Short mmCIF file of C-alpha atoms in Angstrom, two decimals:
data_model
loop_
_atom_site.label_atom_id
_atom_site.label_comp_id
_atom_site.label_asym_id
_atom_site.label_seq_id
_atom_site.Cartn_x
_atom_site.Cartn_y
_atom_site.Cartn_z
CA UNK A 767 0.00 0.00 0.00
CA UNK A 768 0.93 3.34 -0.86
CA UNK A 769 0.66 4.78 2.92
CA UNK A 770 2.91 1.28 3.88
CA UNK A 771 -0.56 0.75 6.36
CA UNK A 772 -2.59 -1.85 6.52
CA UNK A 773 -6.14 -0.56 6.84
CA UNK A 774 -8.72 -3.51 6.18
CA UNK A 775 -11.53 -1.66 8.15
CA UNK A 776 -11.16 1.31 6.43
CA UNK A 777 -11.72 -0.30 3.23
CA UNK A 778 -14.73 -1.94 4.46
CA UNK A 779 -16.36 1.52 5.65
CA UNK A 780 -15.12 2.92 1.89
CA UNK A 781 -16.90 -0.42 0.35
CA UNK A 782 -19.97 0.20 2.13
CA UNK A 783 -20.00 4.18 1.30
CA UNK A 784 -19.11 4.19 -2.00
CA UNK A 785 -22.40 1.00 -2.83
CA UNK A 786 -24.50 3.96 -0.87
CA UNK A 787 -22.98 6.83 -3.13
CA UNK A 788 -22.15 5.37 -6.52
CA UNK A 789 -24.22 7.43 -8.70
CA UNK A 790 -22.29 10.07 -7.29
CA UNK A 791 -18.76 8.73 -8.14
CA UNK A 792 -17.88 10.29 -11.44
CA UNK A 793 -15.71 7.89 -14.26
CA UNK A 794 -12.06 8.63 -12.57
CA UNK A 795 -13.50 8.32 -8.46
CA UNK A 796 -15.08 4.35 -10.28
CA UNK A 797 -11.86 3.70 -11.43
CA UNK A 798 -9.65 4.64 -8.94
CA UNK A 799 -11.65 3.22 -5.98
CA UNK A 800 -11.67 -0.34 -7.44
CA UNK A 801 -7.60 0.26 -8.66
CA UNK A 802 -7.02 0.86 -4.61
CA UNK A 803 -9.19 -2.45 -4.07
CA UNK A 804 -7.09 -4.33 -6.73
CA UNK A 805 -3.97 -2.85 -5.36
CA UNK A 806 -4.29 -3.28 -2.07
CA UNK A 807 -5.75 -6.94 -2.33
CA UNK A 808 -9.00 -6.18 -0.84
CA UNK A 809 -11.70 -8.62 -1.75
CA UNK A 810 -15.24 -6.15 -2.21
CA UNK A 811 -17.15 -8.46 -4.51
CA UNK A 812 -20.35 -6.17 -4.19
CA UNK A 813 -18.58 -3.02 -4.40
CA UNK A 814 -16.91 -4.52 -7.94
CA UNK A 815 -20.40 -5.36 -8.76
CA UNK A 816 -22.19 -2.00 -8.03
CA UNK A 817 -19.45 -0.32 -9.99
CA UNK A 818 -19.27 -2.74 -12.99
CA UNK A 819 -23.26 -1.95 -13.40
CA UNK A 820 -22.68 1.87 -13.41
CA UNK A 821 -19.75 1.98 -15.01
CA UNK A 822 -21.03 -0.20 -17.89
CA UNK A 823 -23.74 2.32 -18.18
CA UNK A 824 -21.57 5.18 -17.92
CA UNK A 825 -18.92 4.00 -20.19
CA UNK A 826 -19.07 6.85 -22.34
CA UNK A 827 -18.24 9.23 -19.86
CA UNK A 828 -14.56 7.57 -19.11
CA UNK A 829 -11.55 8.50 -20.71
CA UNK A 830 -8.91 5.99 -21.60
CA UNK A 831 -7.15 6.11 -18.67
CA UNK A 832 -10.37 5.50 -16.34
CA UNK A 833 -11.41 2.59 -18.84
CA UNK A 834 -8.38 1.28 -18.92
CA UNK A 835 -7.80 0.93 -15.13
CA UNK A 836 -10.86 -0.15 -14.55
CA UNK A 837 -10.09 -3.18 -16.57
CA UNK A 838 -6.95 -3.49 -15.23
CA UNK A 839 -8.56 -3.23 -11.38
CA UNK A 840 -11.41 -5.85 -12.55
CA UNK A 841 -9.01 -8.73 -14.05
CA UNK A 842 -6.08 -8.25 -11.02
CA UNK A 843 -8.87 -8.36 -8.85
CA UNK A 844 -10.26 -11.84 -10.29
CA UNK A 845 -13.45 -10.22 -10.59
CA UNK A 846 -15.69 -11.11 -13.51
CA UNK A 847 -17.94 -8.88 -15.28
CA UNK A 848 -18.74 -9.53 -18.99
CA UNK A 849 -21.34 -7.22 -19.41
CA UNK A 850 -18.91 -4.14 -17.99
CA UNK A 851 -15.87 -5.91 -20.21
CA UNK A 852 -17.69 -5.72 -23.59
CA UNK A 853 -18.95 -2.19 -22.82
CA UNK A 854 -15.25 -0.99 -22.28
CA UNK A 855 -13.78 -3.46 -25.27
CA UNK A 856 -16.68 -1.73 -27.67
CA UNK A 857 -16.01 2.37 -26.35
CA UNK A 858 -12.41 1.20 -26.73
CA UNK A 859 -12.59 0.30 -29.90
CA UNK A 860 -15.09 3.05 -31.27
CA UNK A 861 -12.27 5.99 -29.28
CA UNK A 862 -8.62 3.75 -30.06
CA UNK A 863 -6.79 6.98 -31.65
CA UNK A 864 -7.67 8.82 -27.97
CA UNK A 865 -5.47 5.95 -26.15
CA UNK A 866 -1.33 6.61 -25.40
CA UNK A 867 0.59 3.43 -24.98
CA UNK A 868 0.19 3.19 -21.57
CA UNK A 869 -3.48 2.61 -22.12
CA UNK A 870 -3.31 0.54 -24.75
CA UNK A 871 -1.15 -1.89 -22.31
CA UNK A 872 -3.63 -1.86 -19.32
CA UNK A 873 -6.29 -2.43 -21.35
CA UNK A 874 -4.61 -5.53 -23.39
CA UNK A 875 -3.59 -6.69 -20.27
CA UNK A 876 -6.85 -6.68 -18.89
CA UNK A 877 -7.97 -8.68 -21.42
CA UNK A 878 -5.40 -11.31 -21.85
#
């Protein structure tokens, strides 16, 4: 972990706020609270799940970078979520110029 703190109630309290308050999260606070998850190793099945249903409905409101993470946080995560996946593989597709290489890796990656 970043902070070098291990802070498994805290990310239950986040987990539980952020189900409560996702139609407030915008694309980037989606994809960066389940890249913390993913990082940190924090199994939040239902938090994944709340955010794979508004992000897949969303999609078009996240940039590469945000889709891109999210994919990455998803697969590292072992979470599945087709629906979410082909939303992101079809934006991705339709906006590929808009991607630097760094994208373009995380995404792949994602997939593989």
């Amino acid at each position: 972990a970043t902070a070098g703190v291990a802070a498994r109630t805290l990310f239950e309290v986040v987990a539980t706020e952020a189900q409560r308050r996702i139609v407030d999260f915008d694309a980037q606070a989606m994809a960066n609270t389940v890249w913390a998850f993913a990082t940190a190793g924090v199994a939040a099945r239902t938090l994944f799940e709340a955010i794979a249903s508004e992000a897949q409905r969303r999609i078009g409101e996240f940039n590469p970078q945000d889709m891109a993470n999210t994919a990455w946080a998803f697969a590292k995560a072992g979470v599945a979520a087709r629906t979410l996946f082909e939303s992101i593989a079809s934006e991705a597709q339709r906006r590929i110029v808009e991607f630097n290489p760094q994208d373009l890796a995380n995404t792949v990656w994602a997939f593989a």
